[in-house]
Amino acid sequence: MFSKVEKVTCVGAGYVGGPTCAMIAHKCPDIQVTVVDMNSEKIAEWNSEKLPIYEPGLHEIVMAARGKNLHFSSDIPKAIREADLIFISVNTPTKNYGRGKGMAPDLKYVESVARTIAQHAGAPKIVVEKSTVPVKAAESISFILREAQKNDTRLAFQVLSNPEFLAEGTAIRDLSNPDRVLIGGESTKEGQEAIHHLVSIYERWVPRDRILTTNTWSSELSKLAANAFLAQRISSINAMSAVCEATGADVREVAHAVGFDSRIGNKFLQASVGFGGSCFQKDVLSLVYLCESLNLQKVADYWMGVIDINNWQRRRFADKIIAELFNTVTDKRIAIFGFAFKKNTGDTRESSSIYVSSHLLEEHAKLAIYDPKVSEKQIRMELGNNVDKQIVEKLVTVCADPYEAAAGAHAIVVLTEWDEFKELDYSRIYSSMQHPAAIFDGRLILDQPVLRDIGFRTFAIGTAPDQAYNLFGSSGCC
Ligand code: UDX
Ligand code: UDX
Ligand code: ADP
C-alpha cells in the first residue's frame, strides 16, 4: 500500500524535529527530507548561518546537507502532499488552562497537524508521532485521518509511534548512536508494512537489534516511563543529598558506591539543584494525570513524589543561600552562574535557575546573571513569567562575563554545570567581591578546598557544611 520512502517531511522544526531530520538527511543521502514549521522566522533561521538552536555538531551536518537533501520550508501543504512519510514533531507543553490545567499535555498542536495532513495528503501516507504524547494519542490522530479517508478513496494512513530519546546538548551523539530506536504500530498487515518502512530508514545506521518494535500503546507509554524513571533517579539522589548534608556523608561518595552495583548503574546519579528541561516535569505530570484518569491514585501519588522532591530541592537550595547570607539578601548583589537547564544548551525551559533566581528576587536580592549561551531577552522573559516584571527590570542585570557578574557580589551561585566555571580565576574573583564572600555550588563542579584556601565560604549540594564558617549550624533551612 505504501511506496518506498523517498521523501520525508517533518512538521515542527524545534529541538526534536530539526536535529532528528538533519541526522536522517545526513545518513540517507537518497532520501529528500523537508522540515516545515508554522513559525516562518524559525524556518528563516534554519536557512541562515545562525541556526535557531545550539547543539554541538549540528551546524556541520546541517550545512553539509542543506539545499541537497535537507530543506527547511514554510510551505506546509506542499511538503505534506509530496511526502511518503510524515513526522509530527510539534510541542506538547503542559496545559495552562481548562481541564487538566497544570498536569495534562496540551494536544492542540498535534491535533492541528493531523487535520492539516488530512486536508492536504492526497495519497497514502505513513504518519509518525515523534512528539511525546499521552498513551492513546495515536488513536485520536488515526480517528481524524480515517474521517478524511471516508471522503477520499485515494487516501490511506498508518499512524506509528516513534518517540525520540535524544537529550539536549548531546542530540547529535544520541541520534547517531542511540541506545535504542522504538517503533510502535498496529499488528495488522498495513501496520507491519508501515513499521517496516520506518525500520528501513533507521537501519541504515542503527544496528537492527537496537530497533525495537512494539504495539502502539507500549511505545507511547515507554517514552513516558523512561523519562519518569530518569527523573526519579535524580529525585532519589537529590533526596539523599539532603540526608548527606545533615549527616556528614558526601553525596558524591554515596552515588559512586551505590552506582557500582551493576543492577543500579552509575548514570544519572548526579545530585543537583533539581532537574529542568522541557521533558521531565511535563512527562511525569502527564503520567500522573493518566494514572488519575485511570483511577490509579496510589500510582499517581508515587510519581508525583518525584516532582515534589524536585520543587523542594530548588526551594531548599534557595533558602540555604538566604540563611547563609545572614538571613537577608535584600539589596545584596548575588552572581548567578548559569541559566540554561544544563550545560551545552541555550535552552532555559523549566530550568532550576528560573526558580532559584525568582525566589531570591522575591527576597529583593540584586541578581547579576551570566550564562554563555542564553540571551538577556530570554533570561528576562523567563523571570518575567515568574515574578513581577518591574522587579525583574529593577533587580536583574545580565552580564557578558562571569568576572563582571561576580564583581561587588556577596555570593556566587552556580546553577548550570558549564565547564568554563571550573576554569575561572577564583582568586581574582574573590578579590573583586564583598567580604565575607560565599560560593553556593548547586552542581558540585567546583573544588571546595581550593576555594576555601582562597578565603571563600563554600556550600555545595549534598556535602557536609563548611564547618569553619557555618554560622548557622547544619540545619540551614526547611
Ligand atoms: C537484597 C539485595 O539484592 C542485596 O544486595 C542485599 O544485600 C540484601 O537484599 P535479597 O533480599 O536476598 O537481596 O534478594 P533480591 O534478589 O534483591 O530480591 C528481593 C525481593 O525483590 C524478592 O522478593 C524479589 O522477588 C523481588 N524482586 C527483585 C522483584 O520483585 N523484582 C525485581 O526486578 C527484583
Ligand atoms: C531528557 C532525557 O534524557 C531524554 O532521553 C528525553 O528524550 C528528553 O528528556 P534532556 O531534558 O534534554 O533529556 O536532558 P537530560 O540530560 O536528561 O537532563 C535533564 C535535567 O536533569 C537537567 O536539568 C540536568 O541537569 C538534570 N540532571 C541530569 C541531574 O540533575 N542529574 C543527573 O544525574 C542527570
Ligand atoms: P520540541 O522540543 O518538542 O521539538 P519545540 O517547541 O522546540 O518542541 O518545537 C516545536 C515546533 O513545532 C515549534 O517550532 C512550533 O512552531 C511548531 N509547531 C507547532 N504547531 C505546529 C503546526 N500546527 N504546524 C506547524 N508547526 C507547528
Coordinates of C-alpha atoms and ligand atoms in Angstrom, one line a residue:
M1 CA 0.0 0.0 0.0
F2 CA 2.8 2.4 0.9
S3 CA 5.5 3.1 -1.7
K4 CA 9.3 3.1 -0.8
V5 CA 10.1 6.1 1.3
E6 CA 11.9 8.6 -0.9
K7 CA 10.5 11.8 0.7
V8 CA 10.2 12.5 4.4
T9 CA 8.5 15.6 5.8
C10 CA 8.7 16.7 9.4
V11 CA 6.2 19.1 10.8
G12 CA 7.8 21.0 13.7
A13 CA 11.3 22.5 13.4
G14 CA 12.2 22.5 17.1
Y15 CA 14.7 20.9 19.4
V16 CA 13.5 17.4 18.3
G17 CA 12.4 17.8 14.6
G18 CA 15.4 19.8 13.5
P19 CA 18.2 17.6 14.7
T20 CA 16.4 14.4 14.0
C21 CA 15.8 15.3 10.4
A22 CA 19.3 16.6 10.0
M23 CA 20.5 13.2 11.1
I24 CA 18.2 11.3 8.7
A25 CA 19.3 13.5 5.8
H26 CA 23.0 13.0 6.8
K27 CA 22.6 9.2 7.0
C28 CA 20.3 8.8 4.0
P29 CA 21.5 10.8 1.0
D30 CA 18.9 9.2 -1.3
I31 CA 16.0 10.5 0.9
Q32 CA 14.8 14.1 0.4
V33 CA 14.0 15.5 3.9
T34 CA 11.9 18.6 4.3
V35 CA 11.3 20.3 7.7
V36 CA 8.3 22.7 7.9
D37 CA 7.1 24.9 10.7
M38 CA 4.3 27.4 11.0
N39 CA 6.8 29.8 12.5
S40 CA 8.4 31.3 9.4
E41 CA 11.0 33.2 11.4
K42 CA 12.3 29.9 12.7
I43 CA 12.4 28.4 9.2
A44 CA 14.4 31.5 8.1
E45 CA 16.9 30.9 10.9
W46 CA 17.2 27.2 9.9
N47 CA 18.1 28.5 6.4
S48 CA 20.6 31.0 7.7
E49 CA 24.2 30.8 9.1
K50 CA 22.9 31.0 12.7
L51 CA 20.7 28.1 13.4
P52 CA 17.8 28.6 15.9
I53 CA 19.2 26.0 18.4
Y54 CA 22.6 25.3 19.6
E55 CA 23.8 21.7 19.6
P56 CA 27.4 20.5 19.3
G57 CA 27.9 19.0 15.9
L58 CA 24.5 20.2 14.5
H59 CA 25.8 23.1 12.4
E60 CA 28.2 20.8 10.5
I61 CA 25.6 18.3 9.4
V62 CA 23.0 20.9 8.5
M63 CA 25.5 22.8 6.4
A64 CA 26.6 19.7 4.6
A65 CA 23.1 18.5 3.7
R66 CA 21.1 21.8 3.4
G67 CA 20.0 22.5 -0.2
K68 CA 20.9 19.0 -1.2
N69 CA 18.6 16.6 0.5
L70 CA 17.7 18.7 3.6
H71 CA 15.2 21.6 3.2
F72 CA 13.6 24.0 5.6
S73 CA 10.3 25.4 4.3
S74 CA 7.1 27.2 5.4
D75 CA 5.0 25.6 2.7
I76 CA 3.4 23.0 4.9
P77 CA 0.7 21.8 2.4
K78 CA 3.2 21.2 -0.4
A79 CA 5.6 19.3 2.0
I80 CA 2.7 17.1 3.2
R81 CA 1.5 16.4 -0.3
E82 CA 4.9 15.3 -1.6
A83 CA 5.9 13.2 1.4
D84 CA 5.7 9.4 1.7
L85 CA 6.3 9.6 5.4
I86 CA 5.5 12.5 7.8
F87 CA 6.9 13.0 11.3
I88 CA 4.8 15.0 13.7
S89 CA 7.3 16.8 15.9
V90 CA 5.4 19.7 17.5
N91 CA 5.4 20.8 21.1
T92 CA 3.1 19.2 23.7
P93 CA 3.5 21.6 26.6
T94 CA 1.7 21.1 29.9
K95 CA -1.8 22.7 29.6
N96 CA -2.2 26.1 31.3
Y97 CA -5.9 26.3 31.0
G98 CA -9.1 24.3 31.4
R99 CA -9.4 20.5 32.1
G100 CA -6.1 19.0 33.2
K101 CA -4.6 22.5 33.7
G102 CA -1.0 22.2 35.1
M103 CA -0.9 18.4 34.5
A104 CA -2.1 17.2 31.1
P105 CA -0.1 17.8 28.0
D106 CA -1.7 20.2 25.5
L107 CA -2.5 18.3 22.3
K108 CA -3.9 21.1 20.3
Y109 CA -0.7 21.4 18.2
V110 CA -0.7 17.6 17.4
E111 CA -4.3 17.6 16.5
S112 CA -4.0 20.6 14.3
V113 CA -1.2 18.9 12.4
A114 CA -3.3 15.8 12.0
R115 CA -6.1 17.9 10.5
T116 CA -3.6 19.6 8.1
I117 CA -2.3 16.2 7.0
A118 CA -5.9 15.0 6.4
Q119 CA -6.6 18.1 4.3
H120 CA -3.5 18.0 2.1
A121 CA -2.4 14.4 1.9
G122 CA -4.0 13.4 -1.5
A123 CA -2.3 9.9 -1.4
P124 CA -1.3 7.2 1.2
K125 CA 0.9 8.4 4.0
I126 CA 2.7 6.9 6.9
V127 CA 2.3 9.3 9.8
V128 CA 4.7 9.1 12.7
E129 CA 4.3 10.6 16.1
K130 CA 7.7 11.9 17.3
S131 CA 6.4 14.3 19.9
T132 CA 5.9 12.8 23.4
V133 CA 2.2 12.2 23.7
P134 CA -0.1 10.6 26.2
V135 CA -1.0 7.0 25.7
K136 CA -3.7 6.6 23.0
A137 CA -2.8 9.8 21.2
A138 CA -2.2 7.8 18.0
E139 CA -5.9 6.7 18.3
S140 CA -7.1 10.4 18.1
I141 CA -4.8 11.1 15.2
S142 CA -6.0 7.9 13.4
F143 CA -9.6 8.9 14.0
I144 CA -9.1 12.3 12.3
L145 CA -7.3 10.7 9.4
R146 CA -9.9 8.0 8.9
E147 CA -12.6 10.6 8.6
A148 CA -10.7 12.2 5.7
Q149 CA -10.3 8.7 4.1
K150 CA -14.1 8.2 4.1
N151 CA -14.4 11.2 1.7
D152 CA -11.4 10.5 -0.5
T153 CA -10.7 6.9 -1.6
R154 CA -7.2 7.8 -2.7
L155 CA -6.1 8.2 0.9
A156 CA -4.8 5.6 3.3
F157 CA -2.9 6.2 6.6
Q158 CA -1.0 4.3 9.2
V159 CA 0.0 6.0 12.4
L160 CA 3.2 4.9 14.1
S161 CA 4.6 5.9 17.4
N162 CA 8.4 6.6 17.3
P163 CA 9.3 8.6 20.4
E164 CA 12.6 10.4 20.4
F165 CA 15.0 9.8 23.3
L166 CA 17.7 12.4 22.5
A167 CA 18.9 14.6 25.2
E168 CA 19.7 18.3 24.5
G169 CA 23.4 19.1 24.4
T170 CA 24.2 15.6 23.2
A171 CA 21.5 15.4 20.5
I172 CA 23.8 14.6 17.6
R173 CA 25.7 11.9 19.5
D174 CA 22.4 10.4 20.7
L175 CA 20.9 10.4 17.3
S176 CA 23.9 8.9 15.6
N177 CA 24.4 6.2 18.2
P178 CA 21.1 5.7 20.0
D179 CA 20.7 3.1 22.8
R180 CA 17.6 2.1 21.0
V181 CA 15.0 3.2 18.5
L182 CA 11.5 2.4 19.4
I183 CA 8.7 2.0 16.9
G184 CA 5.1 1.1 17.8
G185 CA 2.4 0.3 15.3
E186 CA -0.7 -1.8 14.6
S187 CA -0.4 -5.6 14.3
T188 CA -2.3 -5.5 11.0
K189 CA -0.6 -6.2 7.7
E190 CA -0.7 -2.5 6.9
G191 CA 0.6 -1.6 10.3
Q192 CA 3.5 -4.0 9.9
E193 CA 4.2 -2.7 6.4
A194 CA 4.4 0.9 7.8
I195 CA 6.7 -0.3 10.6
H196 CA 9.0 -2.0 8.0
H197 CA 9.3 1.2 6.1
L198 CA 10.4 3.2 9.1
V199 CA 12.7 0.5 10.3
S200 CA 14.4 0.6 6.9
I201 CA 15.3 4.2 7.4
Y202 CA 16.9 3.7 10.8
E203 CA 18.7 0.5 9.9
R204 CA 21.0 2.5 7.6
W205 CA 22.9 3.4 10.7
V206 CA 21.4 1.8 13.8
P207 CA 22.1 -2.0 14.4
R208 CA 18.9 -3.9 13.8
D209 CA 18.9 -5.4 17.3
R210 CA 18.7 -1.9 18.8
I211 CA 15.5 -1.1 16.8
L212 CA 12.6 -2.3 19.0
T213 CA 9.1 -2.8 17.6
T214 CA 6.1 -2.9 19.8
N215 CA 2.4 -2.2 19.8
T216 CA 1.5 1.5 19.6
W217 CA 0.4 1.9 23.2
S218 CA 3.6 0.2 24.6
S219 CA 5.7 2.6 22.6
E220 CA 3.8 5.7 23.7
L221 CA 3.9 4.6 27.4
S222 CA 7.6 3.5 27.2
K223 CA 8.6 7.1 26.4
L224 CA 6.7 8.5 29.5
A225 CA 8.0 5.6 31.6
A226 CA 11.7 6.2 30.5
N227 CA 11.5 9.9 31.4
A228 CA 9.8 9.2 34.7
F229 CA 12.4 6.6 35.7
L230 CA 15.2 9.1 34.8
A231 CA 13.6 11.9 36.7
Q232 CA 13.0 9.6 39.6
R233 CA 16.7 8.7 39.8
I234 CA 17.5 12.4 40.1
S235 CA 14.9 13.0 42.8
S236 CA 16.3 9.9 44.6
I237 CA 19.8 11.2 44.7
N238 CA 18.7 14.7 45.5
A239 CA 16.6 13.3 48.4
M240 CA 19.9 11.6 49.6
S241 CA 21.8 14.9 49.2
A242 CA 19.7 16.4 52.0
V243 CA 20.4 13.4 54.2
C244 CA 24.1 13.8 53.4
E245 CA 24.2 17.5 54.3
A246 CA 22.6 16.6 57.7
T247 CA 24.8 13.7 58.5
G248 CA 28.2 14.5 57.1
A249 CA 28.0 11.9 54.3
D250 CA 29.1 13.1 50.9
V251 CA 26.6 12.6 48.1
R252 CA 29.3 12.0 45.5
E253 CA 30.7 9.2 47.5
V254 CA 27.2 7.7 48.1
A255 CA 26.4 8.0 44.4
H256 CA 29.7 6.3 43.5
A257 CA 29.2 3.5 45.9
V258 CA 25.5 2.9 45.0
G259 CA 26.2 3.2 41.3
F260 CA 28.8 0.5 41.4
D261 CA 26.0 -2.1 41.9
S262 CA 25.5 -3.3 38.3
R263 CA 21.8 -3.6 39.0
I264 CA 21.6 0.1 39.7
G265 CA 24.3 1.5 37.4
N266 CA 26.3 4.7 37.7
K267 CA 24.5 7.1 35.3
F268 CA 22.0 9.8 36.2
L269 CA 23.1 9.9 39.9
Q270 CA 24.5 13.5 39.8
A271 CA 23.0 15.4 42.7
S272 CA 21.9 18.9 41.6
V273 CA 19.7 21.8 42.3
G274 CA 16.9 19.9 40.6
F275 CA 16.2 18.7 37.1
G276 CA 14.9 21.1 34.4
G277 CA 14.2 20.9 30.7
S278 CA 11.1 20.7 28.7
C279 CA 10.6 16.9 29.2
F280 CA 10.9 15.5 32.7
Q281 CA 8.4 17.6 34.6
K282 CA 5.9 17.7 31.7
D283 CA 6.1 13.9 31.1
V284 CA 5.9 12.9 34.8
L285 CA 2.9 15.2 35.2
S286 CA 1.4 13.6 32.1
L287 CA 1.9 10.2 33.7
V288 CA 0.3 11.4 36.9
Y289 CA -2.7 12.7 35.0
L290 CA -3.0 9.5 33.1
C291 CA -3.0 7.5 36.3
E292 CA -5.6 9.8 37.9
S293 CA -7.8 9.4 34.9
L294 CA -7.5 5.6 35.2
N295 CA -8.4 5.8 38.9
L296 CA -4.9 4.6 40.0
Q297 CA -4.4 7.3 42.7
K298 CA -1.6 5.4 44.5
V299 CA 0.4 5.2 41.3
A300 CA -0.3 8.9 40.6
D301 CA 0.9 9.8 44.1
Y302 CA 4.0 7.7 43.8
W303 CA 5.1 9.6 40.6
M304 CA 4.0 13.0 41.9
G305 CA 6.6 12.5 44.7
V306 CA 9.3 12.8 42.0
I307 CA 8.1 16.3 41.2
D308 CA 7.5 17.3 44.8
I309 CA 11.1 16.4 45.7
N310 CA 12.4 18.4 42.7
N311 CA 10.5 21.5 43.7
W312 CA 11.6 21.0 47.3
Q313 CA 15.2 20.7 46.3
R314 CA 15.1 24.0 44.4
R315 CA 13.5 25.8 47.3
R316 CA 15.8 24.2 49.8
F317 CA 18.8 25.5 48.0
A318 CA 17.4 29.0 47.6
D319 CA 16.6 29.0 51.3
K320 CA 20.1 27.8 52.2
I321 CA 21.6 30.8 50.3
I322 CA 19.4 33.2 52.2
A323 CA 20.2 31.5 55.6
E324 CA 23.9 31.5 54.9
L325 CA 23.9 35.2 53.9
F326 CA 22.9 36.1 57.4
N327 CA 19.2 35.6 56.8
T328 CA 18.8 38.5 54.4
V329 CA 19.6 39.0 50.8
T330 CA 17.7 42.3 50.4
D331 CA 19.8 44.7 48.2
K332 CA 22.7 42.2 48.2
R333 CA 24.3 41.6 44.8
I334 CA 24.4 37.9 44.0
A335 CA 26.1 36.5 41.0
I336 CA 24.2 33.7 39.2
F337 CA 26.5 31.4 37.2
G338 CA 24.3 29.6 34.6
F339 CA 20.8 30.0 33.4
A340 CA 20.3 27.1 30.9
F341 CA 18.8 23.9 32.3
K342 CA 22.0 22.1 31.8
K343 CA 25.4 22.7 30.1
N344 CA 25.9 22.8 26.3
T345 CA 22.5 24.1 25.5
G346 CA 20.9 27.6 25.4
D347 CA 17.5 26.1 26.4
T348 CA 16.0 27.5 29.6
R349 CA 12.7 25.7 29.7
E350 CA 11.9 24.7 33.3
S351 CA 15.5 25.5 34.3
S352 CA 16.1 25.4 38.0
S353 CA 17.8 28.7 37.6
I354 CA 14.5 30.3 37.0
Y355 CA 13.1 29.1 40.3
V356 CA 16.1 29.7 42.5
S357 CA 16.5 33.2 40.9
S358 CA 12.9 34.0 41.3
H359 CA 13.0 33.1 45.0
L360 CA 16.0 35.3 45.6
L361 CA 14.2 38.2 43.7
E362 CA 11.2 37.8 45.9
E363 CA 13.6 38.5 48.8
H364 CA 14.8 41.6 46.9
A365 CA 18.3 40.3 46.1
K366 CA 20.0 42.1 43.2
L367 CA 21.0 39.4 40.7
A368 CA 23.9 39.6 38.2
I369 CA 23.3 36.7 35.8
Y370 CA 25.8 35.2 33.4
D371 CA 25.2 32.3 31.0
P372 CA 27.4 31.7 28.0
K373 CA 24.5 30.6 25.7
V374 CA 21.4 32.3 27.0
S375 CA 20.4 35.8 25.7
E376 CA 19.4 38.7 28.0
K377 CA 16.0 38.7 26.4
Q378 CA 15.4 35.1 27.2
I379 CA 16.5 35.5 30.8
R380 CA 14.2 38.5 31.3
M381 CA 11.3 36.7 29.6
E382 CA 11.7 33.6 31.8
L383 CA 11.9 35.6 35.1
G384 CA 9.2 37.9 34.0
N385 CA 6.8 34.9 33.7
N386 CA 7.5 34.1 37.3
V387 CA 7.9 37.3 39.2
D388 CA 6.7 40.8 38.8
K389 CA 8.2 42.3 35.6
Q390 CA 9.1 45.5 37.4
I391 CA 11.1 43.6 40.0
V392 CA 13.0 41.9 37.2
E393 CA 13.6 45.2 35.5
K394 CA 14.9 46.8 38.7
L395 CA 16.9 44.0 40.3
V396 CA 18.3 41.9 37.4
T397 CA 21.5 42.7 35.5
V398 CA 22.6 40.3 32.7
C399 CA 26.4 40.2 32.4
A400 CA 28.6 39.4 29.4
D401 CA 31.2 37.5 31.5
P402 CA 31.4 35.8 34.9
Y403 CA 34.0 38.2 36.3
E404 CA 31.7 41.2 35.7
A405 CA 28.8 39.3 37.4
A406 CA 30.9 38.5 40.4
A407 CA 32.4 41.9 40.9
G408 CA 30.9 43.5 44.1
A409 CA 28.8 40.5 44.8
H410 CA 28.3 38.9 48.3
A411 CA 27.9 35.5 46.8
I412 CA 28.2 33.3 43.7
V413 CA 25.5 30.7 43.0
V414 CA 26.4 28.0 40.4
L415 CA 23.2 26.7 38.8
T416 CA 24.4 25.3 35.5
E417 CA 27.4 23.0 35.2
W418 CA 29.2 24.8 32.3
D419 CA 32.8 23.6 32.1
E420 CA 34.1 27.1 31.9
F421 CA 33.1 27.7 35.5
K422 CA 35.7 25.2 36.7
E423 CA 38.5 27.1 35.0
L424 CA 37.9 30.7 36.3
D425 CA 40.5 32.6 38.2
Y426 CA 38.7 32.4 41.6
S427 CA 41.5 34.4 43.4
R428 CA 40.8 37.3 41.0
I429 CA 37.1 36.9 41.5
Y430 CA 37.5 36.7 45.3
S431 CA 39.3 40.0 45.4
S432 CA 36.6 41.7 43.4
M433 CA 33.8 40.6 45.7
Q434 CA 32.3 41.9 49.0
H435 CA 33.6 40.0 52.1
P436 CA 32.8 37.6 53.5
A437 CA 32.4 36.1 50.1
A438 CA 30.4 32.9 49.6
I439 CA 30.0 30.3 46.8
F440 CA 27.0 28.1 46.6
D441 CA 27.6 25.2 44.2
G442 CA 24.3 23.7 43.1
R443 CA 26.1 21.4 40.6
L444 CA 29.1 20.1 42.6
I445 CA 31.6 21.2 39.9
L446 CA 33.9 23.4 42.0
D447 CA 36.9 22.4 44.1
Q448 CA 35.8 23.4 47.6
P449 CA 39.1 23.0 49.4
V450 CA 40.8 25.3 46.9
L451 CA 38.1 27.9 47.2
R452 CA 38.3 27.7 51.0
D453 CA 42.0 28.3 50.8
I454 CA 41.4 31.4 48.8
G455 CA 39.1 32.6 51.5
F456 CA 35.6 31.8 50.3
R457 CA 32.8 30.4 52.5
T458 CA 31.6 27.4 50.5
F459 CA 28.4 25.4 50.4
A460 CA 27.8 22.5 47.9
I461 CA 24.7 20.4 47.5
G462 CA 25.0 17.1 49.3
T463 CA 28.2 17.7 51.2
A464 CA 29.0 18.5 54.8
P465 CA 28.7 22.2 55.5
D466 CA 31.8 24.2 55.6
Q467 CA 32.3 23.9 59.4
A468 CA 34.8 26.7 59.8
Y469 CA 32.3 29.2 58.5
N470 CA 29.0 27.5 59.2
L471 CA 27.5 30.2 61.3
F472 CA 24.0 28.8 61.4
G473 CA 24.7 25.1 62.0
S474 CA 23.8 22.4 59.6
S475 CA 20.1 22.8 59.8
G476 CA 20.2 25.7 57.3
C477 CA 16.6 25.7 56.2
C478 CA 13.4 23.8 55.8
Ligands
UDX1 C1 18.6 -7.9 48.6 C2 19.7 -7.2 47.8 O1 19.6 -7.6 46.4 C3 21.1 -7.5 48.3 O2 22.0 -6.7 47.6 C4 21.1 -7.1 49.8 O3 22.4 -7.4 50.3 C5 20.0 -7.8 50.6 O4 18.7 -7.5 50.0 P1 17.6 -10.3 48.7 O5 16.5 -9.8 49.6 O6 18.3 -11.6 49.1 O7 18.8 -9.3 48.4 O8 17.0 -10.7 47.2 P2 16.7 -9.8 45.9 O9 17.1 -10.6 44.7 O10 17.2 -8.4 45.9 O11 15.1 -9.7 45.9 C6 14.4 -9.1 46.9 C7 12.9 -9.1 46.6 O12 12.6 -8.3 45.5 C8 12.4 -10.5 46.2 O13 11.1 -10.7 46.8 C9 12.3 -10.5 44.7 O14 11.4 -11.4 44.2 C10 11.9 -9.1 44.5 N1 12.3 -8.5 43.1 C11 13.6 -8.4 42.7 C12 11.3 -8.1 42.3 O15 10.0 -8.2 42.6 N2 11.6 -7.6 41.0 C13 12.9 -7.5 40.6 O16 13.1 -7.0 39.5 C14 13.9 -7.9 41.5
UDX2 C1 15.7 14.2 28.8 C2 16.0 12.7 28.5 O1 17.4 12.4 29.0 C3 15.9 12.3 27.1 O2 16.1 10.9 26.9 C4 14.5 12.7 26.6 O3 14.4 12.4 25.2 C5 14.2 14.2 26.9 O4 14.4 14.5 28.3 P1 17.0 16.5 28.4 O5 15.9 17.1 29.2 O6 17.4 17.1 27.2 O7 16.7 14.9 28.1 O8 18.3 16.4 29.3 P2 18.9 15.5 30.5 O9 20.3 15.3 30.3 O10 18.1 14.2 30.7 O11 18.8 16.4 31.8 C6 17.5 16.8 32.3 C7 17.8 17.6 33.6 O12 18.2 16.7 34.7 C8 18.9 18.7 33.5 O13 18.4 19.8 34.2 C9 20.1 18.0 34.2 O14 21.0 19.0 34.7 C10 19.4 17.2 35.3 N1 20.2 16.1 35.7 C11 20.6 15.1 34.8 C12 20.6 16.0 37.0 O15 20.3 16.9 37.8 N2 21.4 14.9 37.4 C13 21.7 13.9 36.6 O16 22.3 12.9 37.0 C14 21.3 14.0 35.2
ADP3 P1 10.3 20.1 20.8 O1 11.3 20.3 22.0 O2 9.3 19.0 21.1 O3 11.0 19.9 19.5 P2 9.8 22.9 20.2 O4 8.9 23.8 20.9 O5 11.2 23.1 20.2 O6 9.4 21.4 20.7 O7 9.3 22.8 18.6 C1 8.0 22.5 18.2 C2 7.8 23.3 16.9 O8 6.5 22.9 16.3 C3 7.7 24.8 17.1 O9 8.7 25.4 16.2 C4 6.3 25.2 16.6 O10 6.3 26.4 15.9 C5 6.0 24.0 15.7 N1 4.5 23.8 15.5 C6 3.6 23.8 16.5 N2 2.4 23.5 15.9 C7 2.5 23.5 14.6 C8 1.6 23.3 13.5 N3 0.3 23.1 13.7 N4 2.1 23.3 12.2 C9 3.5 23.5 12.0 N5 4.4 23.7 13.0 C10 3.9 23.7 14.3

